[in-house]
C-alpha cells in the first residue's frame, strides 16, 4: 500500500457568507482521509503552491483572481488536475446605488475555466434537485431531494456534463438580470473538462451568520445553513473529495 500523501489546496474566503463555518466543515471532511494534507488560503496568489497540490477545493464569494492567476488556474486544471469548486466560487457581486445587485463579467478566463458564472438567484426557498446522470459515481444512488438554498441562475461557458440539475422560470428580484424565462435546466452540479483535467462545480452550500453582511447591516436577522443541513450534501462533498483524491494516487 502506498504511503504517498495527497496535497490539497483549500481557498475559503469572501463576502456575505459564513466562511468560517464552511471552512471548518470542509476541513473536517478532508480530515476523514488520513493521507490528505491541506494548505488553507484566502486567495489564489500562491500559484506555485497551487501548482504543487494534487487538487484544489474552493468555497468563495467575490474572490477574483488576477489575470495571471486566472491563467495559472486554467493551466493547473488543463495539466490533468481536478478542481472541486463550491457554491459562490463563480460569483462576482457589485451592489449598485439603486439597491440592485450586479454580476459583472470581469473575469472571463476564470469563468470559462469553471464553466459557469453566477448571475442571479431567486429568494431562498426549497427547490427540487434532480439527478441528471444517475449512473455517475458522484451521484449514483443519492436520489432526488429538496434543497432550501440559493438556486443559481448562471451564464454557461462551454459544454457541461450535468450531474444534478433543477428548473426555474421567473424573477430573481433585486438582481440586474431579473427575468429568467427560458426552460433550460439550471446546473446544480456538473463536470467541466478543461484540457486533461476537470472542474467539479457544486453550487449548493449557502451559509450565513448574524455578522456576515457587515458593514451593509450590523446584524443579519437569522442564521442560514442551506444545504449544509442535508445528509445528501455531505455525501456529495465526501464523494467529490474522494473523486479528486483518487486521481492523485
Short mmCIF file of C-alpha atoms in Angstrom, two decimals, residues 151-239:
data_model
loop_
_atom_site.label_atom_id
_atom_site.label_comp_id
_atom_site.label_asym_id
_atom_site.label_seq_id
_atom_site.Cartn_x
_atom_site.Cartn_y
_atom_site.Cartn_z
CA UNK A 151 -30.95 28.45 -6.75
CA UNK A 152 -28.17 29.64 -9.02
CA UNK A 153 -29.06 31.22 -12.34
CA UNK A 154 -25.81 31.20 -14.25
CA UNK A 155 -24.23 32.06 -17.58
CA UNK A 156 -22.90 28.81 -19.08
CA UNK A 157 -19.46 28.71 -20.70
CA UNK A 158 -18.64 25.57 -22.64
CA UNK A 159 -20.00 22.05 -22.54
CA UNK A 160 -21.04 20.75 -19.13
CA UNK A 161 -21.51 17.15 -18.04
CA UNK A 162 -24.55 17.63 -15.84
CA UNK A 163 -24.81 15.57 -12.67
CA UNK A 164 -27.54 17.45 -10.77
CA UNK A 165 -29.98 20.00 -12.15
CA UNK A 166 -33.12 21.91 -11.32
CA UNK A 167 -35.67 24.00 -13.20
CA UNK A 168 -36.72 27.57 -12.62
CA UNK A 169 -38.57 30.14 -14.66
CA UNK A 170 -39.44 33.51 -13.24
CA UNK A 171 -37.95 36.51 -11.48
CA UNK A 172 -34.76 37.00 -9.50
CA UNK A 173 -35.83 40.14 -7.73
CA UNK A 174 -33.10 42.55 -6.75
CA UNK A 175 -30.64 41.48 -9.45
CA UNK A 176 -29.82 43.43 -12.59
CA UNK A 177 -30.74 40.43 -14.74
CA UNK A 178 -34.11 39.81 -13.15
CA UNK A 179 -36.15 37.79 -15.63
CA UNK A 180 -35.27 34.15 -16.31
CA UNK A 181 -37.98 32.69 -18.50
CA UNK A 182 -36.20 30.10 -20.64
CA UNK A 183 -36.91 26.44 -19.98
CA UNK A 184 -33.30 25.26 -19.85
CA UNK A 185 -32.29 23.10 -16.87
CA UNK A 186 -30.28 25.01 -14.29
CA UNK A 187 -26.92 23.45 -13.41
CA UNK A 188 -26.58 22.41 -9.77
CA UNK A 189 -23.62 20.03 -10.06
CA UNK A 190 -21.56 19.33 -13.15
CA UNK A 191 -18.17 18.37 -14.53
CA UNK A 192 -16.43 20.75 -16.92
CA UNK A 193 -13.46 19.28 -18.77
CA UNK A 194 -10.52 21.62 -19.30
CA UNK A 195 -7.65 20.09 -21.24
CA UNK A 196 -6.62 16.91 -19.43
CA UNK A 197 -8.31 17.92 -16.17
CA UNK A 198 -11.75 18.61 -14.75
CA UNK A 199 -13.64 21.16 -12.72
CA UNK A 200 -16.34 19.73 -10.49
CA UNK A 201 -18.79 22.51 -9.68
CA UNK A 202 -21.42 22.05 -6.93
CA UNK A 203 -23.25 25.30 -6.37
CA UNK A 204 -25.24 24.26 -3.31
CA UNK A 205 -24.00 25.20 0.15
CA UNK A 206 -25.12 28.71 1.03
CA UNK A 207 -24.45 29.66 4.65
CA UNK A 208 -24.65 32.96 6.52
CA UNK A 209 -24.39 34.01 10.16
CA UNK A 210 -25.53 37.08 12.06
CA UNK A 211 -22.47 39.19 11.22
CA UNK A 212 -21.69 38.23 7.62
CA UNK A 213 -23.42 41.20 5.99
CA UNK A 214 -21.36 43.86 7.75
CA UNK A 215 -20.87 46.73 7.03
CA UNK A 216 -24.06 46.72 4.93
CA UNK A 217 -26.07 45.80 8.02
CA UNK A 218 -24.92 45.47 11.61
CA UNK A 219 -26.71 42.18 12.30
CA UNK A 220 -28.32 39.82 9.83
CA UNK A 221 -31.68 38.64 11.22
CA UNK A 222 -31.11 34.88 11.08
CA UNK A 223 -28.59 32.09 10.65
CA UNK A 224 -28.79 30.33 7.28
CA UNK A 225 -27.27 26.90 6.71
CA UNK A 226 -28.82 25.94 3.37
CA UNK A 227 -27.82 22.50 2.12
CA UNK A 228 -25.36 22.06 5.00
CA UNK A 229 -28.41 20.71 6.85
CA UNK A 230 -28.79 17.82 4.39
CA UNK A 231 -27.09 14.42 4.60
CA UNK A 232 -27.18 14.31 0.80
CA UNK A 233 -25.00 17.41 0.61
CA UNK A 234 -22.36 15.91 2.90
CA UNK A 235 -22.41 12.73 0.83
CA UNK A 236 -21.86 14.79 -2.33
CA UNK A 237 -18.92 16.56 -0.66
CA UNK A 238 -17.36 13.28 0.51
CA UNK A 239 -17.68 11.73 -2.93
#
